mmCIF file of C-alpha atoms and ligand atoms in Angstrom:
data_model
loop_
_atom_site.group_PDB
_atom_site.id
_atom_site.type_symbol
_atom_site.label_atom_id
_atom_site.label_comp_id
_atom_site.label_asym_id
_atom_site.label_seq_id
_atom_site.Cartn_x
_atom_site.Cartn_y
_atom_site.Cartn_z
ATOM 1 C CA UNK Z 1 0.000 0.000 0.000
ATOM 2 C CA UNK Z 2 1.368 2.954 -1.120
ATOM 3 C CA UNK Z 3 0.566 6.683 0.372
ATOM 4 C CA UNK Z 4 0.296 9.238 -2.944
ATOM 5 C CA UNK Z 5 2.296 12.349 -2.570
ATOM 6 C CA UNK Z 6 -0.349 14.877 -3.060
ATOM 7 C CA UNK Z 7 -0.236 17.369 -0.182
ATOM 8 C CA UNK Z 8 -4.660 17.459 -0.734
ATOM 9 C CA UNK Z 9 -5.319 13.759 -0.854
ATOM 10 C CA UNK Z 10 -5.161 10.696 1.849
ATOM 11 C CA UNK Z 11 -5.964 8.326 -0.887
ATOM 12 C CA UNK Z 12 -3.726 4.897 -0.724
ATOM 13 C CA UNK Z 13 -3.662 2.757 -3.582
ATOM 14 C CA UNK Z 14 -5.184 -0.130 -4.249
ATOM 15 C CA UNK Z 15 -7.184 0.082 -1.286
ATOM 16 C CA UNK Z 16 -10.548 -0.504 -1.914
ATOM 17 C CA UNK Z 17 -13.132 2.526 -0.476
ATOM 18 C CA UNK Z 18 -16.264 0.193 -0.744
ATOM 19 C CA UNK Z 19 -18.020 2.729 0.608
ATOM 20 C CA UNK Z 20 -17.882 4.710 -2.489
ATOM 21 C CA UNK Z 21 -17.983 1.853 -4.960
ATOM 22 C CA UNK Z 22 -21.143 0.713 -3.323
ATOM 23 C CA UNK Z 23 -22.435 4.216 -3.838
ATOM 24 C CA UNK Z 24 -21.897 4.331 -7.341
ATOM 25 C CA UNK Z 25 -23.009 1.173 -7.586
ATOM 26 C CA UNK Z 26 -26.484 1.730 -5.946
ATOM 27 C CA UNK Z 27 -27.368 5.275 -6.770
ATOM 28 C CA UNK Z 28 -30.623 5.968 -7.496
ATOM 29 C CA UNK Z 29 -31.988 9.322 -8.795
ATOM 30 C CA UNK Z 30 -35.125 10.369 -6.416
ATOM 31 C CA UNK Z 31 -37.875 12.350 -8.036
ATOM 32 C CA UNK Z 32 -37.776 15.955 -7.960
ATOM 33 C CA UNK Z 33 -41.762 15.691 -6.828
ATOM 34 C CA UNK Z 34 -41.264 13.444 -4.149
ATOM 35 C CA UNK Z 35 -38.519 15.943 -2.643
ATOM 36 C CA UNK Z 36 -39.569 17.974 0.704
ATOM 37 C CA UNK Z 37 -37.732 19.727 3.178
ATOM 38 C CA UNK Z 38 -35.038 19.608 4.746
ATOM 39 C CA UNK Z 39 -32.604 20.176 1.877
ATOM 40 C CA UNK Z 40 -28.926 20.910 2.039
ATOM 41 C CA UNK Z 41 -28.073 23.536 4.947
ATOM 42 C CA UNK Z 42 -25.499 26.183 3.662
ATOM 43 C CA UNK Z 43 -22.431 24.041 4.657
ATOM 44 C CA UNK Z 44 -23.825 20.824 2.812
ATOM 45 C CA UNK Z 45 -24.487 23.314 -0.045
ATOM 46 C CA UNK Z 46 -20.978 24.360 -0.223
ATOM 47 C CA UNK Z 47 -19.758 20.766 -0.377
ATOM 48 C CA UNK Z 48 -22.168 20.058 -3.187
ATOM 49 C CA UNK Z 49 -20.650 22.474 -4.709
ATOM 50 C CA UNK Z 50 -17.087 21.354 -4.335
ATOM 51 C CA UNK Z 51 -18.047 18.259 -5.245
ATOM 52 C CA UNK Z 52 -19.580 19.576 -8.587
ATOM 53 C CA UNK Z 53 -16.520 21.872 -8.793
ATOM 54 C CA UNK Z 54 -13.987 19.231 -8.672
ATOM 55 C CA UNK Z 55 -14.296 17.516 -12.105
ATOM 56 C CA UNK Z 56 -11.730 16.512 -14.641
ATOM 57 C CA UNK Z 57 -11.035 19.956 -17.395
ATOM 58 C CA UNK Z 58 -9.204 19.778 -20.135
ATOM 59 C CA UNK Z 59 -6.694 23.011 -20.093
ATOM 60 C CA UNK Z 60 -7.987 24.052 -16.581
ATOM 61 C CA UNK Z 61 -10.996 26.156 -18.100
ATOM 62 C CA UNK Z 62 -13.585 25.733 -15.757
ATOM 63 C CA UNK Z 63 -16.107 25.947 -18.591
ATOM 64 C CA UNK Z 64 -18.946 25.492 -15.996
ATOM 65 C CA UNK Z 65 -21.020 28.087 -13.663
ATOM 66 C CA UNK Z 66 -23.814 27.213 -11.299
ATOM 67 C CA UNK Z 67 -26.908 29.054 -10.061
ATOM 68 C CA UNK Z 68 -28.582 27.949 -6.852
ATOM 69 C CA UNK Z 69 -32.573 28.595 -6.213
ATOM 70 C CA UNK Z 70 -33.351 28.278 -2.773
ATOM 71 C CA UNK Z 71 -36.561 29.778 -0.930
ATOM 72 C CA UNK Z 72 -38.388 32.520 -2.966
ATOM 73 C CA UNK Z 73 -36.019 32.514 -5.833
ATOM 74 C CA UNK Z 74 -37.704 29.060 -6.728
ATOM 75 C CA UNK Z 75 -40.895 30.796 -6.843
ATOM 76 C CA UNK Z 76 -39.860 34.015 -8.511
ATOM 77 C CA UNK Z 77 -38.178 31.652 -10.873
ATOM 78 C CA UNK Z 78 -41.645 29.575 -11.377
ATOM 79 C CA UNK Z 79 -43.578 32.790 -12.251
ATOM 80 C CA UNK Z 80 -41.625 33.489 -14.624
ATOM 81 C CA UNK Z 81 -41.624 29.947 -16.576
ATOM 82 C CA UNK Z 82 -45.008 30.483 -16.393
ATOM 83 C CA UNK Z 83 -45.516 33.473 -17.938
ATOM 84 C CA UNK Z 84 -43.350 32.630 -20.756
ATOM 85 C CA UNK Z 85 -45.374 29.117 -21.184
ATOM 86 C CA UNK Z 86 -47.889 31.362 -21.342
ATOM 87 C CA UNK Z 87 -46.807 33.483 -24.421
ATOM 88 C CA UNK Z 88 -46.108 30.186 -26.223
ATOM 89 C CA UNK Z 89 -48.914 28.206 -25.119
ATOM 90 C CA UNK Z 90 -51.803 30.723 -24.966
ATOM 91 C CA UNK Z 91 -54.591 28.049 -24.661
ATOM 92 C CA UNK Z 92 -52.738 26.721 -21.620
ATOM 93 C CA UNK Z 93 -55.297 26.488 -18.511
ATOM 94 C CA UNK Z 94 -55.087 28.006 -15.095
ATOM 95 C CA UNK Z 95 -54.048 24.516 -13.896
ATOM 96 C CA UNK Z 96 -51.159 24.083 -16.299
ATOM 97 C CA UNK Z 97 -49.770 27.258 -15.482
ATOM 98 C CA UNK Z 98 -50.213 26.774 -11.590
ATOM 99 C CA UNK Z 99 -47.621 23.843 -12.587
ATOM 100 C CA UNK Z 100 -45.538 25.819 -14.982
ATOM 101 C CA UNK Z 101 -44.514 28.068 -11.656
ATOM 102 C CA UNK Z 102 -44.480 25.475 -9.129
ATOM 103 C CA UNK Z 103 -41.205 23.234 -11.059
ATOM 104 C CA UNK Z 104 -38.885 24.699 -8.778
ATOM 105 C CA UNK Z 105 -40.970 24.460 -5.588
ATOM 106 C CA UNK Z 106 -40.856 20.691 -6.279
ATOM 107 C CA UNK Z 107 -37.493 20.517 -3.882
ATOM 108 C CA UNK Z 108 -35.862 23.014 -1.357
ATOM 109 C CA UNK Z 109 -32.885 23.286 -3.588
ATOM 110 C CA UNK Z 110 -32.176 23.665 -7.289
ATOM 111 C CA UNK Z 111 -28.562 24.223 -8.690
ATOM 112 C CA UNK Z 112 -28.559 25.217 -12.469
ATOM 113 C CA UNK Z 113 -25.617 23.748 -13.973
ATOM 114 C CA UNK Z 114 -24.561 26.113 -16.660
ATOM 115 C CA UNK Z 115 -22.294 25.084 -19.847
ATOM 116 C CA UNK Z 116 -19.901 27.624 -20.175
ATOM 117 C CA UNK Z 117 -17.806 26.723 -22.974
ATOM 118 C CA UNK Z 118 -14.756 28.707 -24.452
ATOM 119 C CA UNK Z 119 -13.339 28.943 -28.031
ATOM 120 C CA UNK Z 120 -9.811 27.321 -27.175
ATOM 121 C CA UNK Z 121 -6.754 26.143 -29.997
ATOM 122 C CA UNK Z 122 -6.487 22.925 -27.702
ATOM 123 C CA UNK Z 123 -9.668 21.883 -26.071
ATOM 124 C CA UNK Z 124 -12.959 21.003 -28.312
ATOM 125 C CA UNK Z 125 -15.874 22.871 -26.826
ATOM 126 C CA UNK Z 126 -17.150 18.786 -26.921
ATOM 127 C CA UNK Z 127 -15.025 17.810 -24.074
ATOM 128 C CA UNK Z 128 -15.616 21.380 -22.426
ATOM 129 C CA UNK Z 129 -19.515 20.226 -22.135
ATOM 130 C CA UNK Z 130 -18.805 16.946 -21.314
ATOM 131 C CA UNK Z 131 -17.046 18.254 -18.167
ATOM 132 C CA UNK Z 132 -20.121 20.503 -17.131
ATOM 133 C CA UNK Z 133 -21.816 17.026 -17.112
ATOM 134 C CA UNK Z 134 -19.203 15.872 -15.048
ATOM 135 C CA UNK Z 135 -19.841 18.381 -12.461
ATOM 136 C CA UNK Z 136 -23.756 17.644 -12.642
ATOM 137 C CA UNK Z 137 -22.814 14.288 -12.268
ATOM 138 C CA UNK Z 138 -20.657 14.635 -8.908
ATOM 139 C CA UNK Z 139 -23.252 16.867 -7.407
ATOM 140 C CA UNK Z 140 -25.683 14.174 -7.499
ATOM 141 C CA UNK Z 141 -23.042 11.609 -6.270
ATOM 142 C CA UNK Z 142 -21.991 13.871 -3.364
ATOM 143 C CA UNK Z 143 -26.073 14.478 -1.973
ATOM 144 C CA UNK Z 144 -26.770 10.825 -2.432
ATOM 145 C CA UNK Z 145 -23.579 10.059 -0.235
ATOM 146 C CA UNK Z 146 -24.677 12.960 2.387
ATOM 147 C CA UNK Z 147 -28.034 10.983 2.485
ATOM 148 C CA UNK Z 148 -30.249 13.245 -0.338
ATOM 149 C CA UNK Z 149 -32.166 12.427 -2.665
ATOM 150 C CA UNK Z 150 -31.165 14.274 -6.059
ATOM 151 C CA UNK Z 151 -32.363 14.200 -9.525
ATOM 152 C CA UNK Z 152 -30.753 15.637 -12.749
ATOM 153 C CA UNK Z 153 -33.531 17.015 -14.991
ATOM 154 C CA UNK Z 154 -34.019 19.084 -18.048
ATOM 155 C CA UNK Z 155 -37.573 19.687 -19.053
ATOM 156 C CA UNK Z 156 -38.575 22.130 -21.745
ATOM 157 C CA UNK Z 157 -37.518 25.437 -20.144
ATOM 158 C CA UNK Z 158 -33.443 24.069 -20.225
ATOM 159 C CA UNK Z 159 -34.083 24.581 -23.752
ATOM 160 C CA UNK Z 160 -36.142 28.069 -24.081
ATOM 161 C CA UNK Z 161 -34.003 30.710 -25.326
ATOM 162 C CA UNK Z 162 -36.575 33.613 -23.124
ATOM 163 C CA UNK Z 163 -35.991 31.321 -20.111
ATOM 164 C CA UNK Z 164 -32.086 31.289 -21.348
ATOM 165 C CA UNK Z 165 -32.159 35.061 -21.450
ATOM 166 C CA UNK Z 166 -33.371 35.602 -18.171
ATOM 167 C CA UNK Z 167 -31.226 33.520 -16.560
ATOM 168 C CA UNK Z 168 -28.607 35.611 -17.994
ATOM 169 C CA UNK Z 169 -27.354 33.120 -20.251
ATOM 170 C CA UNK Z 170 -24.399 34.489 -22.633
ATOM 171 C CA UNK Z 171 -25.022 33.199 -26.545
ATOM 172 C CA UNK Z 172 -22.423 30.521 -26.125
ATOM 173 C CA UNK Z 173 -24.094 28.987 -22.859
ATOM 174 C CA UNK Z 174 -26.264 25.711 -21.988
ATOM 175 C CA UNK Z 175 -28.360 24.203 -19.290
ATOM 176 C CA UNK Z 176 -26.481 21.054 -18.581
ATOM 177 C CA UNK Z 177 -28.934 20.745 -15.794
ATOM 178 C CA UNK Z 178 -31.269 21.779 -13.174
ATOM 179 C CA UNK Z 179 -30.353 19.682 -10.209
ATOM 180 C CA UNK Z 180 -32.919 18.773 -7.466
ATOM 181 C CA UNK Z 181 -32.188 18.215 -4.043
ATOM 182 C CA UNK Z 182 -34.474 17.604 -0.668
ATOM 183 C CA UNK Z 183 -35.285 14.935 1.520
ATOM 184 C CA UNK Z 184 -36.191 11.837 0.042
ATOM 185 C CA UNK Z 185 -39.907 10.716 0.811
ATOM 186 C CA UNK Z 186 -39.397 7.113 -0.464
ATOM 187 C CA UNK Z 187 -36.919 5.561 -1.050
ATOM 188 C CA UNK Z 188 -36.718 4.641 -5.328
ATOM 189 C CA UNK Z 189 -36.840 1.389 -6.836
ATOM 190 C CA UNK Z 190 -34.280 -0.001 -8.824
ATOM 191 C CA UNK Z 191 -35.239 0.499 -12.754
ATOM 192 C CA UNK Z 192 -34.506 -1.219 -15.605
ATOM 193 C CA UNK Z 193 -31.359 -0.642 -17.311
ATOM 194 C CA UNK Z 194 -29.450 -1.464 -20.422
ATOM 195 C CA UNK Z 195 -27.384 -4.446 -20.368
ATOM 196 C CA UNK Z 196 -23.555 -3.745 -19.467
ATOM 197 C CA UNK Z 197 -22.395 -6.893 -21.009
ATOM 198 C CA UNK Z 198 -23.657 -6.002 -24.598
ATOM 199 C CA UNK Z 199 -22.168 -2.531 -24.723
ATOM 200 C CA UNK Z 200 -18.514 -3.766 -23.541
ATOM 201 C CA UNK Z 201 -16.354 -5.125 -25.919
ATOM 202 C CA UNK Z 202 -12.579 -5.794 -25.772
ATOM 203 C CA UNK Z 203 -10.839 -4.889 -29.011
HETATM 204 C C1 FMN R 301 -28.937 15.530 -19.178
HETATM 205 C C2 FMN R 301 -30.082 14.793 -18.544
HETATM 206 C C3 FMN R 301 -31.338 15.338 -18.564
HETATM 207 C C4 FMN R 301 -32.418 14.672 -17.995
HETATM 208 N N1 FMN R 301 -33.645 15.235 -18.027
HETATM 209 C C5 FMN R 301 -34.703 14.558 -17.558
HETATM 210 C C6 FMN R 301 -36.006 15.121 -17.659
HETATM 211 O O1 FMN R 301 -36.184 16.236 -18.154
HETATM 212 N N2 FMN R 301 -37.042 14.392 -17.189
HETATM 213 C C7 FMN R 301 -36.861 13.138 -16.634
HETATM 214 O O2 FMN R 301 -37.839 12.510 -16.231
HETATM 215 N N3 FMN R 301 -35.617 12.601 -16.507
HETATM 216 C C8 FMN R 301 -34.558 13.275 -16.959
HETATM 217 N N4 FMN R 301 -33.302 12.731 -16.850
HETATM 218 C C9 FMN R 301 -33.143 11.381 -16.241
HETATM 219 C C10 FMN R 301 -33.074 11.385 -14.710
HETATM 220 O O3 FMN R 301 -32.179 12.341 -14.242
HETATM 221 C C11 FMN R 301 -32.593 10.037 -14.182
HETATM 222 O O4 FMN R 301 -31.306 9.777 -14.631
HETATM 223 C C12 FMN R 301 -33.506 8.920 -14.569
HETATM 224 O O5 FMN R 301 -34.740 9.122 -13.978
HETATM 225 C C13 FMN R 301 -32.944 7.548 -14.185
HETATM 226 O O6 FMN R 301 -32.683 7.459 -12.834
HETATM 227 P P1 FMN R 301 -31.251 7.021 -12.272
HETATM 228 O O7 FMN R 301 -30.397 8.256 -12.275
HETATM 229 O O8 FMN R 301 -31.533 6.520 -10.900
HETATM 230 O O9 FMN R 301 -30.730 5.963 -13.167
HETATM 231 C C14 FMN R 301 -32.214 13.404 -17.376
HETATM 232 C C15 FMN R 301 -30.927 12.870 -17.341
HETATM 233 C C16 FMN R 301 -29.875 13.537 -17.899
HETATM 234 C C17 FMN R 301 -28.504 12.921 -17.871
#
């Protein structure tokens, strides 16, 4: 067993943190509807964050930026969802948009993961979004391990270029992700999933 030198890390080699592996091995994303209160207090925040911050980057960019919605951001957030489904959707009923402005409510905390790629001679803007789904990724692993359920989502309004622009998105950004997080109300089922063995080969 071997100690690594890095000054930041207590990590011995092949040692085997089952912990983790089990983790990764179990996750399960909770739904975002079945969230409720407590979420993450302001320290467990700030290690979510880490956690999303610490990701592999190609040529140390840090093409990523995140926006947290806690309290009455979400709703302030919601209304404004809303009012843009509204523009789009003008048959829409009361009900609909009374859900439109509630997506954020769904959980105590949403973090907006934000693509922030740069135009770089080295690093393909590809691998620059791949590592903004790296951090999205580790967020959720980091909750789940603090005992939250999480869930990575889209929906239509990642994609709206009026939701985009008042989020403050610059031309070049993305939604990687709106992240949910709250206590878990039940605990989730395992789901199907594709099968490992046919999508491994060895060349
Ligand atoms: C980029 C991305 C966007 C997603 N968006 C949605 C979504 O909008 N709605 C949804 O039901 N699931 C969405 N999912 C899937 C869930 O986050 C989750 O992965 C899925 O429910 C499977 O659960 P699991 O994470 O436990 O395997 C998305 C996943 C990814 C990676």
């Amino acid at each position: 067993m071997t100690e690594t030198n890095s000054s930041e890390s207590s990590i011995t080699t092949n040692q085997t943190d089952s912990g983790t592996v089990n983790l990764l091995l179990s996750r399960r994303s909770s739904t975002a509807a079945d969230m409720v209160a407590p979420g993450p207090d302001a320290a467990q925040l700030q290690t979510i964050l880490a956690a999303g911050h610490r990701v592999p980057d190609h040529g140390k960019i840090g093409p990523w930026r995140f926006v947290i919605f806690e309290g009455e951001a979400r709703t302030k957030f919601g209304q404004m969802v809303a009012a843009i489904f509204a523009v789009k959707n003008p048959e829409a009923s009361e009900k609909l948009l009374e859900f439109e402005s509630q997506r954020f409510n769904r959980a105590p905390l949403v973090i907006a993961v934000i693509s922030s790629p740069v135009d770089h001679p080295k690093v393909p803007q590809w691998e620059q979004l791949l590592s903004a789904g790296a951090c999205c990724q580790n967020m959720l692993v980091a909750a789940t391990a603090m005992g939250f359920g999480a869930q990575w989502l889209t929906e239509w309004y990642a994609y709206d270029d009026d939701v985009n622009n008042a989020l403050n998105l610059n031309a070049n950004e993305k939604i990687a992700g709106f992240l949910y997080f709250g206590s878990r109300t039940k605990p989730a089922d395992e789901r199907v999933r594709p099968d490992l063995a046919e999508r491994v080969r060895h060349f």
